[in-house]
Coordinates of C-alpha atoms in Angstrom, one line a residue:
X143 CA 76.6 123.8 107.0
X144 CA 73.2 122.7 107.3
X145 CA 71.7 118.8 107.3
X146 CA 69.9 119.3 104.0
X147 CA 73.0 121.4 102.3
X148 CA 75.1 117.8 103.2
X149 CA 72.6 115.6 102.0
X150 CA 72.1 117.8 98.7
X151 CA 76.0 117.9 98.3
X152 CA 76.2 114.2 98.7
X153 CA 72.9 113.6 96.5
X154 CA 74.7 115.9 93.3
X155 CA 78.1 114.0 94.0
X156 CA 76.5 110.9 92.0
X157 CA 75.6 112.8 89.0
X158 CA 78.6 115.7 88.0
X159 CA 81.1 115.6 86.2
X160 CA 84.6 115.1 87.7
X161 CA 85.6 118.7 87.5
X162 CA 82.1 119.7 89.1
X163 CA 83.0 116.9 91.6
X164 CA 86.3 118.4 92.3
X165 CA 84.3 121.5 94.0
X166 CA 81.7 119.5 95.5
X167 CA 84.4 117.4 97.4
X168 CA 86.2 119.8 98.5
X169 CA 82.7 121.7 100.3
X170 CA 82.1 118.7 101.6
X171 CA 85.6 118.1 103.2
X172 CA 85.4 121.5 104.9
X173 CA 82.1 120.6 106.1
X174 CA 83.7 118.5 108.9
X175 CA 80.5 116.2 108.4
X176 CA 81.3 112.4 108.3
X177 CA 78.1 112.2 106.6
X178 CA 80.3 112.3 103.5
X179 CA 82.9 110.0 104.2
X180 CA 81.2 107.1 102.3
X181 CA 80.5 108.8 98.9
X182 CA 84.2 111.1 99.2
X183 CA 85.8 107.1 99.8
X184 CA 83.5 105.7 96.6
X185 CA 85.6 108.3 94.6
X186 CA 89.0 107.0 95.2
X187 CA 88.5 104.6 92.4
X188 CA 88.2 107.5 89.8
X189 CA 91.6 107.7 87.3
X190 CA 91.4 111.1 87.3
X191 CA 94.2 112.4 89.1
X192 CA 92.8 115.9 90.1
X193 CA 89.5 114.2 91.8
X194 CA 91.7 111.4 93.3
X195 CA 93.5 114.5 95.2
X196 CA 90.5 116.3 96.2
X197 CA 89.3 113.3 98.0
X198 CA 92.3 111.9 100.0
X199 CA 92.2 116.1 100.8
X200 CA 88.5 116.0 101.8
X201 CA 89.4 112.6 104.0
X202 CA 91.8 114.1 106.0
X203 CA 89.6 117.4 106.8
X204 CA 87.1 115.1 108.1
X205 CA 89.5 112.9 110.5
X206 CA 87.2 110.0 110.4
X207 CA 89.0 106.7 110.8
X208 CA 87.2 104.7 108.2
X209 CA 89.0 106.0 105.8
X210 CA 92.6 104.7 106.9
X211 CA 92.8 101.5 105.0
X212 CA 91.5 103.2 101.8
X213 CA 94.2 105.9 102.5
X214 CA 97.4 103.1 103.4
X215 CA 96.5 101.2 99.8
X216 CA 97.2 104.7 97.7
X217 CA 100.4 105.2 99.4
X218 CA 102.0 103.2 96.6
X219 CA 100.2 104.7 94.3
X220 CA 102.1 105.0 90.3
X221 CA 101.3 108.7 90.9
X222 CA 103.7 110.6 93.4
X223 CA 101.4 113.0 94.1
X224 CA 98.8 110.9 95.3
X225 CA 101.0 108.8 97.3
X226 CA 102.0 112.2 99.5
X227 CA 98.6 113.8 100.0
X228 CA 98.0 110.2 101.1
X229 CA 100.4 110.2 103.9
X230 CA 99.7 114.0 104.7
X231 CA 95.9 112.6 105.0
X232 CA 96.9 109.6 107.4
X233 CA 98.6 112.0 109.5
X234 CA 95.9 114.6 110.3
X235 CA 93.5 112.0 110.9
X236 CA 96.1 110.8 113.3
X237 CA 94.3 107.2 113.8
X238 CA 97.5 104.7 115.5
X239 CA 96.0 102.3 113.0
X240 CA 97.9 103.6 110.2
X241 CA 101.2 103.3 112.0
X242 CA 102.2 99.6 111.2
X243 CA 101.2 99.3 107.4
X244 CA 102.5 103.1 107.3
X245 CA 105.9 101.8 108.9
X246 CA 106.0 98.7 106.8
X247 CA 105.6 100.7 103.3
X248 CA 108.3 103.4 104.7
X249 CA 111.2 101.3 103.2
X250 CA 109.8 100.5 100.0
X251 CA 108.2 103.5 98.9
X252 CA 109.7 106.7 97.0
X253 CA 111.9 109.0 99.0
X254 CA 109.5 112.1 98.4
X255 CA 106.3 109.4 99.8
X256 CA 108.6 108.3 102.7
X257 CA 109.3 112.2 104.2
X258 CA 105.4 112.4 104.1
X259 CA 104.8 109.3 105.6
X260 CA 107.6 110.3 108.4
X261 CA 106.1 113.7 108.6
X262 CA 102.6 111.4 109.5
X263 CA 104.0 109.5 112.0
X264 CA 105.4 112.1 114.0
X265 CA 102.0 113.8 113.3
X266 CA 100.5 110.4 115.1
X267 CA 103.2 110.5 117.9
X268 CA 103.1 106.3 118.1
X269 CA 105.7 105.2 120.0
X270 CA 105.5 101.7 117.8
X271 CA 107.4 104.0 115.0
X272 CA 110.7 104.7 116.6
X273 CA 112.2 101.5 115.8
X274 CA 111.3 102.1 112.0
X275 CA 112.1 105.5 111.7
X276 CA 115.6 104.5 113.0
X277 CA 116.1 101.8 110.5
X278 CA 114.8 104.1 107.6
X279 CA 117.5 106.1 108.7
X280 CA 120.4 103.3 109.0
X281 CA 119.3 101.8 105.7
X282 CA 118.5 104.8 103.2
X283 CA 121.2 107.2 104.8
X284 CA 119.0 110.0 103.9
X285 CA 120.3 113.7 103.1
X286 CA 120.2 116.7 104.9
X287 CA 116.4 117.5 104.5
X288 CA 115.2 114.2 104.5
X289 CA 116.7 113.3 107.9
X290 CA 115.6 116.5 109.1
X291 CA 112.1 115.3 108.7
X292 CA 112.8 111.9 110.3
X293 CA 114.4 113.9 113.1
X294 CA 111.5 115.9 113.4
X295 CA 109.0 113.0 113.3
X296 CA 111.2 111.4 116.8
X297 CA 111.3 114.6 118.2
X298 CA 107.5 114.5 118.2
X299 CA 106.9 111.2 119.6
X300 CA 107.1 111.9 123.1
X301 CA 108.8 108.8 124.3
X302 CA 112.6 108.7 125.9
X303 CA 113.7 106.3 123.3
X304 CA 113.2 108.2 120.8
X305 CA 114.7 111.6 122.5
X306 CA 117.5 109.0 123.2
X307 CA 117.9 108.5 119.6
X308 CA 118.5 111.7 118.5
X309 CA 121.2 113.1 120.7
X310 CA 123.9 111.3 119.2
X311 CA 123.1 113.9 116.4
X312 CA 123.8 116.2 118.1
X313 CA 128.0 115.1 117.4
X314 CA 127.3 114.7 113.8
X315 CA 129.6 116.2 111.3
X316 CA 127.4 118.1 109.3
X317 CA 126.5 121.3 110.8
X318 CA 123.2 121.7 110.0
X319 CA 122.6 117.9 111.1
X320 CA 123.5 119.2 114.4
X321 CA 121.6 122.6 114.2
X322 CA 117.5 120.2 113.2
X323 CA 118.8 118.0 116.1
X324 CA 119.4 120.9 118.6
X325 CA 115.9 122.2 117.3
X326 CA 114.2 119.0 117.3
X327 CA 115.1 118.7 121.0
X328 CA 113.8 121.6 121.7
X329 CA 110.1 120.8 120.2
X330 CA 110.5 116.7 123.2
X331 CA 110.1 119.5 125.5
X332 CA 111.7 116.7 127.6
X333 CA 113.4 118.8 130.6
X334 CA 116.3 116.2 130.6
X335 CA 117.7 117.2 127.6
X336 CA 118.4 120.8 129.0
X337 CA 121.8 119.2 130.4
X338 CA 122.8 117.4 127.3
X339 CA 122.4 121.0 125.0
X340 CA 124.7 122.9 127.3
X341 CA 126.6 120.5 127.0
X342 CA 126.6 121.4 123.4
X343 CA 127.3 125.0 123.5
X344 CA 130.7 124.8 123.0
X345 CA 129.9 124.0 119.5
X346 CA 132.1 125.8 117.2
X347 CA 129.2 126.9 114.7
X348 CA 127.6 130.1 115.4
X349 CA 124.3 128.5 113.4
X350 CA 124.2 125.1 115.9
X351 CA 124.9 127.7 119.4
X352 CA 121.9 130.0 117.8
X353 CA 119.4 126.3 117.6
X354 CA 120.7 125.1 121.0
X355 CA 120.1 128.7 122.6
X356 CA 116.4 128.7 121.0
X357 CA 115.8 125.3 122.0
X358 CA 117.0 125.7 125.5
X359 CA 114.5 128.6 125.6
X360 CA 111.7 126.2 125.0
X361 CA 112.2 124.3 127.3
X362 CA 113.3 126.8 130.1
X363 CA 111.4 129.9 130.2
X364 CA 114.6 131.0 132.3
X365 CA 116.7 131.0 129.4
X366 CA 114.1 133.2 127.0
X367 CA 115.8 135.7 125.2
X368 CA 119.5 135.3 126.6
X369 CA 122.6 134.9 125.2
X370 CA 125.1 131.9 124.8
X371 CA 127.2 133.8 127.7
X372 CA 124.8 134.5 129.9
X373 CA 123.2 130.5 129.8
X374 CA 126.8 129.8 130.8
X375 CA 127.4 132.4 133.3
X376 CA 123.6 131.2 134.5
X377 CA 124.3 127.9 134.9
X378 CA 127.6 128.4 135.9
X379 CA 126.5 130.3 138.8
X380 CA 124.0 128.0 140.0
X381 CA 126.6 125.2 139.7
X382 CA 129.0 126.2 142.0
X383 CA 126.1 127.2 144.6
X384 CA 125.0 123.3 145.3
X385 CA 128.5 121.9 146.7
X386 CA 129.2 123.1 149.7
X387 CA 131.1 120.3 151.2
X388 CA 134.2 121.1 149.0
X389 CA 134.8 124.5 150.8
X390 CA 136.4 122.4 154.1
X391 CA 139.0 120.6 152.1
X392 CA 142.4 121.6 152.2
X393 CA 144.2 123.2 149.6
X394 CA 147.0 120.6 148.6
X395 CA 143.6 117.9 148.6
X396 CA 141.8 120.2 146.2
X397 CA 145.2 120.0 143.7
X398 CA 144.8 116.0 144.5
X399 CA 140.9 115.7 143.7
X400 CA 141.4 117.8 140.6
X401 CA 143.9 115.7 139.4
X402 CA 141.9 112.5 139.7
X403 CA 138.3 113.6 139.0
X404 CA 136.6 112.7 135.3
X405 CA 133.1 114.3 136.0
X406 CA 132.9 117.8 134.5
X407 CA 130.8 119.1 137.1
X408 CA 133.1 117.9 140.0
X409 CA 135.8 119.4 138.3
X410 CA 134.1 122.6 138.1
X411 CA 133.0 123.2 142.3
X412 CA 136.5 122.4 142.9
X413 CA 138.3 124.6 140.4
X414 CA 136.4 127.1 141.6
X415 CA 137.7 126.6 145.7
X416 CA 141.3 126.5 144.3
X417 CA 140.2 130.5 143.4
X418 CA 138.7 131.0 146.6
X419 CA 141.1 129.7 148.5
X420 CA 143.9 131.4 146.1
X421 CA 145.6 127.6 146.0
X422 CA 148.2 129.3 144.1
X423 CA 150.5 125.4 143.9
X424 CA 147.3 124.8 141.3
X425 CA 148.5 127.1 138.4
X426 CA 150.2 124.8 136.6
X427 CA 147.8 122.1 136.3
X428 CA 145.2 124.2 135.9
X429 CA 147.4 126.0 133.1
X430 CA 148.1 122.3 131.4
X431 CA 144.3 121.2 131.5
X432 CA 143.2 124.9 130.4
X433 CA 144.7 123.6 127.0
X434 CA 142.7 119.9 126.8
X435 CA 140.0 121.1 128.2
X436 CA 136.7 121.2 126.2
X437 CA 133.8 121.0 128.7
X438 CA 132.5 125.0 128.6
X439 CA 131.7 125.1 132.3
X440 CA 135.1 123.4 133.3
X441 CA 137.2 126.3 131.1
X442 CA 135.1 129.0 132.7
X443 CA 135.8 127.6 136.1
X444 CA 140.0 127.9 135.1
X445 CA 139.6 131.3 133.6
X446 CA 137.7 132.8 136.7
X447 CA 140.4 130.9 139.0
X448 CA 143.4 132.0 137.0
X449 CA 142.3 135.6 137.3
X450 CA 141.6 135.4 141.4
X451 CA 145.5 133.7 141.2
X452 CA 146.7 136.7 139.0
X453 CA 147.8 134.6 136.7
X454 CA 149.9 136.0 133.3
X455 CA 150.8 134.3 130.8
X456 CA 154.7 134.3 129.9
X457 CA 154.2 136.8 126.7
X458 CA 151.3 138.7 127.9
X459 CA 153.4 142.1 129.3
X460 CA 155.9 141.2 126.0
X461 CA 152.7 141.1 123.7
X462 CA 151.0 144.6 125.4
X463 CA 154.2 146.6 125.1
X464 CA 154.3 145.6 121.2
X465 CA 150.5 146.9 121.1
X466 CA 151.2 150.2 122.4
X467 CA 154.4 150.7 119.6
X468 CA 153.3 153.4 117.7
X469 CA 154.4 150.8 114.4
X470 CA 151.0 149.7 113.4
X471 CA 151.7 146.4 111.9
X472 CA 153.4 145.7 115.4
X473 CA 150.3 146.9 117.0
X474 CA 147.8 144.6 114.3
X475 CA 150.7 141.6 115.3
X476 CA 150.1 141.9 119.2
X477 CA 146.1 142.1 118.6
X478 CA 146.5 138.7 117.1
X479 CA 148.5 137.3 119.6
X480 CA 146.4 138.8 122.5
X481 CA 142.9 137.7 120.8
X482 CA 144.3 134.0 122.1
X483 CA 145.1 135.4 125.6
X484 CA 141.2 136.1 127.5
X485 CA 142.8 138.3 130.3
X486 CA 140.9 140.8 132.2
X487 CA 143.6 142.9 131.6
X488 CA 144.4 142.4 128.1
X489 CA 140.3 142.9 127.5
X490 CA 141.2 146.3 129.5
X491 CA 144.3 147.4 127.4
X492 CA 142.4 146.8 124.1
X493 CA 138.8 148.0 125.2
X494 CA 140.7 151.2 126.2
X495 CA 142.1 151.6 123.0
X496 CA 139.0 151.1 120.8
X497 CA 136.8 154.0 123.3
X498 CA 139.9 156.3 122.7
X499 CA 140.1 155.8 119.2
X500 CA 137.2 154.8 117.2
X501 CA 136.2 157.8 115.7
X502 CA 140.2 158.3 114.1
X503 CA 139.1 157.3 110.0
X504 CA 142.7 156.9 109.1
X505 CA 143.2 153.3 107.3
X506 CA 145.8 152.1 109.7
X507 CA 143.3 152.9 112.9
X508 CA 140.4 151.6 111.1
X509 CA 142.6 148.1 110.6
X510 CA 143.5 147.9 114.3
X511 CA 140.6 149.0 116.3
X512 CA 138.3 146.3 113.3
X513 CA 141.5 143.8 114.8
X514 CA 140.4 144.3 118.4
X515 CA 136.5 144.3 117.7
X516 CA 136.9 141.0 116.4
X517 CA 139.3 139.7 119.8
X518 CA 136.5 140.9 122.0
X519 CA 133.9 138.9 120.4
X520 CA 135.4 136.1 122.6
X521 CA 134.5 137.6 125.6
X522 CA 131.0 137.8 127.0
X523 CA 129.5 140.1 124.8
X524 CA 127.7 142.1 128.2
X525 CA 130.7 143.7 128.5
X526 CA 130.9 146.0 125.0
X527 CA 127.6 145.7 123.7
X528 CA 126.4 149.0 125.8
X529 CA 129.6 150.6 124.3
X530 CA 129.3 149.4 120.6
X531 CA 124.9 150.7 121.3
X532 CA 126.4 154.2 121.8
X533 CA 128.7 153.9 118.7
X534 CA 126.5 152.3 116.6
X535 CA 125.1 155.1 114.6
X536 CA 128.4 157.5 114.8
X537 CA 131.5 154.8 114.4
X538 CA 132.9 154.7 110.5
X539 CA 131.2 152.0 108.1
X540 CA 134.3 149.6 108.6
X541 CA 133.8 149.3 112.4
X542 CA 130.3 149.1 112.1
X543 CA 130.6 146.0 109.4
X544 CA 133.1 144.7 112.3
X545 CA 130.3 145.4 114.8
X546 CA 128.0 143.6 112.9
X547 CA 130.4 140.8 112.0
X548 CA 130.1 140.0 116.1
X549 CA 126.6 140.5 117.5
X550 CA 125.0 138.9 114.0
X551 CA 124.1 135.5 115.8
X552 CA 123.3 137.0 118.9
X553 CA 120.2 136.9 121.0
X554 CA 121.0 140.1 123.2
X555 CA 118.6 141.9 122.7
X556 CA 120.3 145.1 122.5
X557 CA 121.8 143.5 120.0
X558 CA 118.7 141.9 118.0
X559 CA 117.2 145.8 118.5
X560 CA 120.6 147.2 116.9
X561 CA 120.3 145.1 113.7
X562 CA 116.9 145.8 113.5
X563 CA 117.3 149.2 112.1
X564 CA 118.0 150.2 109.1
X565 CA 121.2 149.0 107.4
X566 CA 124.2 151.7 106.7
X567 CA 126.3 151.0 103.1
X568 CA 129.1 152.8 102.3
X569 CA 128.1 155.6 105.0
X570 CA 124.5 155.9 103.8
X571 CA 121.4 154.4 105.4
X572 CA 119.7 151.7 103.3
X573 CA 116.4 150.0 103.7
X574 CA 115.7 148.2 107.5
X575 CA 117.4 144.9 107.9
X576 CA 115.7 142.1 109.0
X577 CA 117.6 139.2 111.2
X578 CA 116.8 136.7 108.5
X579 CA 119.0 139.2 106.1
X580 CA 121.8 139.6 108.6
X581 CA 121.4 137.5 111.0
X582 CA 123.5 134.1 109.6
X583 CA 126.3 135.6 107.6
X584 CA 128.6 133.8 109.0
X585 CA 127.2 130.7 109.3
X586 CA 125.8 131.4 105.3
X587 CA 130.2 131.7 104.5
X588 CA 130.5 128.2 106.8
X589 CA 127.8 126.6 105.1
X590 CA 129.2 127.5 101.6
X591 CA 132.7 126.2 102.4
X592 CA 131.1 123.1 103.9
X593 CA 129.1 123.1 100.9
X594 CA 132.3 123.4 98.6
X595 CA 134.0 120.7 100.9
X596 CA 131.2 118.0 100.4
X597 CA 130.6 118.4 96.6
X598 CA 134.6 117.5 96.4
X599 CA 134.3 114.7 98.8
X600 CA 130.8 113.8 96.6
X601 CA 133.1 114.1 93.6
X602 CA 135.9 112.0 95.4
X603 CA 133.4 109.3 96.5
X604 CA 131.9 109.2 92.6
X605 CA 135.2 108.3 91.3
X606 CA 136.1 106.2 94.0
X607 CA 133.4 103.9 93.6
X608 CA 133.8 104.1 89.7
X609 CA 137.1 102.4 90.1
X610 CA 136.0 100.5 93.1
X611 CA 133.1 98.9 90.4
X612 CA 135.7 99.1 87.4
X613 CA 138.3 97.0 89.5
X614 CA 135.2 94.4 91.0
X615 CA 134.3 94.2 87.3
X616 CA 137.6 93.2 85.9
X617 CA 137.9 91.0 89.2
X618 CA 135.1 89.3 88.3
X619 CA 135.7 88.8 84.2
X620 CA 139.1 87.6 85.5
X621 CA 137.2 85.0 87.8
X622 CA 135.3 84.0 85.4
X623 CA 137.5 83.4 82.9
X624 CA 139.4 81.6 85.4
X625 CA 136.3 79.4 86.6
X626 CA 135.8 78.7 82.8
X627 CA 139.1 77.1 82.2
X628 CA 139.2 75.4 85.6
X629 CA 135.9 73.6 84.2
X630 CA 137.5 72.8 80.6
X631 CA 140.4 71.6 82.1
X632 CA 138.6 69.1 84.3
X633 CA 136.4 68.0 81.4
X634 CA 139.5 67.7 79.0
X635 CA 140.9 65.2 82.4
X636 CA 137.3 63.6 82.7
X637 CA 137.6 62.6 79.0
X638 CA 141.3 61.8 79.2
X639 CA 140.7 59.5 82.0
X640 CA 136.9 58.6 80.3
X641 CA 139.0 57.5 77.3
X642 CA 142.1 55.5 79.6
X643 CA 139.4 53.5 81.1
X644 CA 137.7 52.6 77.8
X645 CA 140.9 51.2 76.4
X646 CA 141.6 49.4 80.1
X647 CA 138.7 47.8 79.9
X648 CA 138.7 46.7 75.9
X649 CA 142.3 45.3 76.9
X650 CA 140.8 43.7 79.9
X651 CA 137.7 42.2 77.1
X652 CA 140.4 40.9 74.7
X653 CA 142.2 39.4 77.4
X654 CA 138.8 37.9 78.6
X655 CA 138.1 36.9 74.8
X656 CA 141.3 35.0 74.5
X657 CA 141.4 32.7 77.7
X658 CA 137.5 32.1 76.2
X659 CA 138.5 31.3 73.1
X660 CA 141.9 28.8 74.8
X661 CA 139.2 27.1 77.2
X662 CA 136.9 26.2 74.1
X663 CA 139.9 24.8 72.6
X664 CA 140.9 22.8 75.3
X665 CA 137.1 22.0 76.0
X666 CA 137.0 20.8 72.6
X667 CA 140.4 18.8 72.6
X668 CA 139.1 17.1 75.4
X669 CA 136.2 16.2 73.9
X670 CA 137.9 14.6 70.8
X671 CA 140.1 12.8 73.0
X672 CA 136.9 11.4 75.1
X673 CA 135.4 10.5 71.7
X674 CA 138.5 8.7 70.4
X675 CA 138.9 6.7 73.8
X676 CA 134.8 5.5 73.2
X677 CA 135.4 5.1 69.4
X678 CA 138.7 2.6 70.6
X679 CA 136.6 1.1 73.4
X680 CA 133.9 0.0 71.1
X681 CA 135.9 -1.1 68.1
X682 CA 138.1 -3.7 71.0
X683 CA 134.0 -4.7 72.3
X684 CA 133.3 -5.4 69.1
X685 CA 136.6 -7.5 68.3
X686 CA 136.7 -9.7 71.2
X687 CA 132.8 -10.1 70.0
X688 CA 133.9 -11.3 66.6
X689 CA 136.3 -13.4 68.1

């Protein structure tokens, strides 16, 4: 836009009406020319709403830091509305001298003004804000979404302290807590988080694996496009390539060190010599800590050295002989129990089974070969997918629900191109699927028990603290009542002993009265007697005078 178009913009500004100012405004904000900053900033005393809007809109196109203290005083604003596009405004002008009035209203606004204001900061990237985001999060305990957002803001601000602050998250209880956490760490692109998330992919939700496995592929280009397996098998791999030393220890030391050592990656170089080395004295402890276990690099390490020792578990030839009875429940009730057994041979015997008989469409066959589709899924899915790509198209609809049922999360991408195409129901093909339609079934059927599971805890919480205040309140009438006879029964004592003293001291007056009254008495006997002894003195004067 052209110098004159600005100054004619700025020049009609003074005299339309507010709806003709609304447009105005809003050419001026997408301008980009700070020319209009001054007249946009003499609007935000207008009480219409819709102008109000425009402007803080217009001020945050233009990014010019003299409007931030206008901005910070309608944050507060009675209207909600205004309040937000407020924040939103601070944050794409992105001045740092927003952050500390922007922190200080964070507690005390509206929750729907605070996730803008959040959503600003992280915009800003201050480091200043960590320490309030944190205690907007301790004090308001926000919900799902809402400390999403604050989650997001710390993941933007690209200081350690506030990528230290949210891997804690990353153990939370809520599921999709964990899931924004794995994501937000993902956006830090801070390489020294890379550790801490495969740490984390032993999660047991499908959803949080699928956030971790993205975010890891932010912030390794290595990881791009690969599976939870093949991150493991990766970095697994590369693990046991860096100590060397552990190769010249003997085999009894190895049992010794394993025994003693806490750190998860120790534990793995030197599981993986007791393989090497065929340290066959080590199958029982590695048996026993295969069970406590829940570092996913240290249970890889047992499985691969339990297979170079040969090891079988007690039931495992009992449990394959059941599975090739021609009785099919016996067949469905050794799947079940080898689905717990990851074996190279029992993913042989039931692999075998399902390439022999996946086209058979009776019921019982469908059941069993669905049975083992579902016990592969816990081994690395490199090893079927090629084999459920062929079948894919062919297998019966049940099979291929059970197919779909295990590479849904998946980031193969044999398997992301596989439920890409179009969707089969009930033998027929229906319209293309899209991951977002397939892709999180599960964790959609985890997220609605979880769901189910919080509303009753909600509901449990409600009528806890409904008693919990019912009891405090009848606690406190009782006090009450209580402190209110206490104080009448020391007023009734103050007057009892009020009145005692009052009659204590009139006793102590009459007394006083009466020795008063005796000493006149005896003042005035005394007085007679003196004036009887003068009046006798004076009448003998007066006689011996006479005389």
């Amino acid at each position: 836009m052209v110098k004159d178009e600005v100054e004619d913009l700025i020049y009609r500004l003074k005299f339309k009406n507010p709806k003709e100012r609304v447009e105005l405004i809003n050419t001026l904000g997408n301008s980009g020319d700070i020319r209009a900053t001054t007249p946009i900033l003499q609007q935000l005393i207008s009480k219409n709403v819709d102008l109000l809007v425009a402007s803080i809109f217009a001020l945050g196109k233009l990014k010019d830091a003299r409007a931030v203290s206008s901005l910070v005083d309608l944050l507060n604003h009675k209207k909600e509305k205004v309040g937000k596009y407020a924040a939103q405004s601070l944050g794409k002008i992105g001045d740092p001298s927003a952050v500390e009035s922007m922190c200080a209203l964070l507690l005390q606004v509206k929750i729907p003004i605070a996730q803008y204001i959040l959503e600003s900061l992280g915009m800003i990237g201050a480091k200043e804000a960590v320490s309030s985001i944190l205690l907007f999060i301790e004090k308001k305990k926000p919900k799902e979404e809402l400390l999403a957002t604050a989650i997001k803001a710390l993941s933007c601000i690209k200081d350690p302290s506030a990528v230290s602050a949210i891997i804690p998250y990353l153990d939370d209880s809520n599921r999709n807590t964990r899931a924004f956490s794995a994501e937000a760490l993902g956006i830090s692109k801070d390489p020294k988080t890379i550790k801490i998330l495969i740490d984390h992919l032993s999660d047991p939700d499908d959803y949080v694996i699928e956030k971790i496995v993205e975010s890891l592929g932010n912030l390794n280009p290595s990881f791009k496009e690969k599976s939870k397996e093949e991150i493991v098998s990766k970095v697994y791999l590369k693990l046991i390539k860096t100590k060397k030393d552990l190769a010249y220890q003997e085999p009894e030391d190895l049992i010794t060190l394993l025994k003693k050592e806490k750190d998860s990656e120790l534990k793995v170089f030197i599981i993986h010599q007791i393989g090497e080395k065929q340290v066959s004295k080590a199958l029982k402890p590695l048996v026993k800590m295969q069970k406590s276990e829940t570092n996913i690099f240290v249970l890889k390490a047992i499985q691969e050295a339990l297979d170079k020792l040969n090891y079988l578990p007690k039931d495992l030839e009992k449990y394959i002989n059941q599975f090739r009875s021609d009785d099919f429940q016996r067949k469905l009730n050794a799947v079940s129990a080898l689905s717990m057994i990851q074996n190279d041979s029992v993913f042989e015997e039931l692999f075998s089974y399902l390439k022999n008989n996946y086209q058979n469409q009776d019921d019982q066959f469908l059941s069993v070969n669905s049975s083992i589709i579902d016990a592969l899924s816990k081994y690395e899915l490199e090893k079927t997918i090629e084999f459920y790509k062929k079948i894919y198209q062919s297998c019966p609809i049940e099979l291929y629900d059970a197919i779909n049922g295990v590479i849904e999360n998946s980031m193969h991408p044999i398997a992301k191109s596989l439920l890409s195409q179009p969707y089969r129901s009930d033998g027929r093909w229906g319209k293309p699927l899209s991951l977002m339609d397939m892709g999180f079934k599960k964790a959609a059927k985890k997220e609605e028990k979880h769901l189910k599971e919080q509303e009753k805890l909600e509901k449990q919480k409600i009528q806890s603290s409904i008693k919990a205040k019912e009891a405090f309140a009848i606690q406190k009438e009782k006090e009450q009542i209580a402190l209110k006879k206490k104080e009448q029964e020391k007023l009734r004592l103050e007057t009892k002993q009020g009145l005692k003293k009052q009659k204590e001291q009139k006793k102590r007056d009459a007394l006083k009265a009466k020795e008063l009254e005796k000493h006149k008495k005896e003042l005035a006997k005394r007085e007679a007697k003196r004036k009887k002894q003068i009046e006798k003195s004076t009448s003998g004067k007066s006689s011996e005078n006479k005389s």
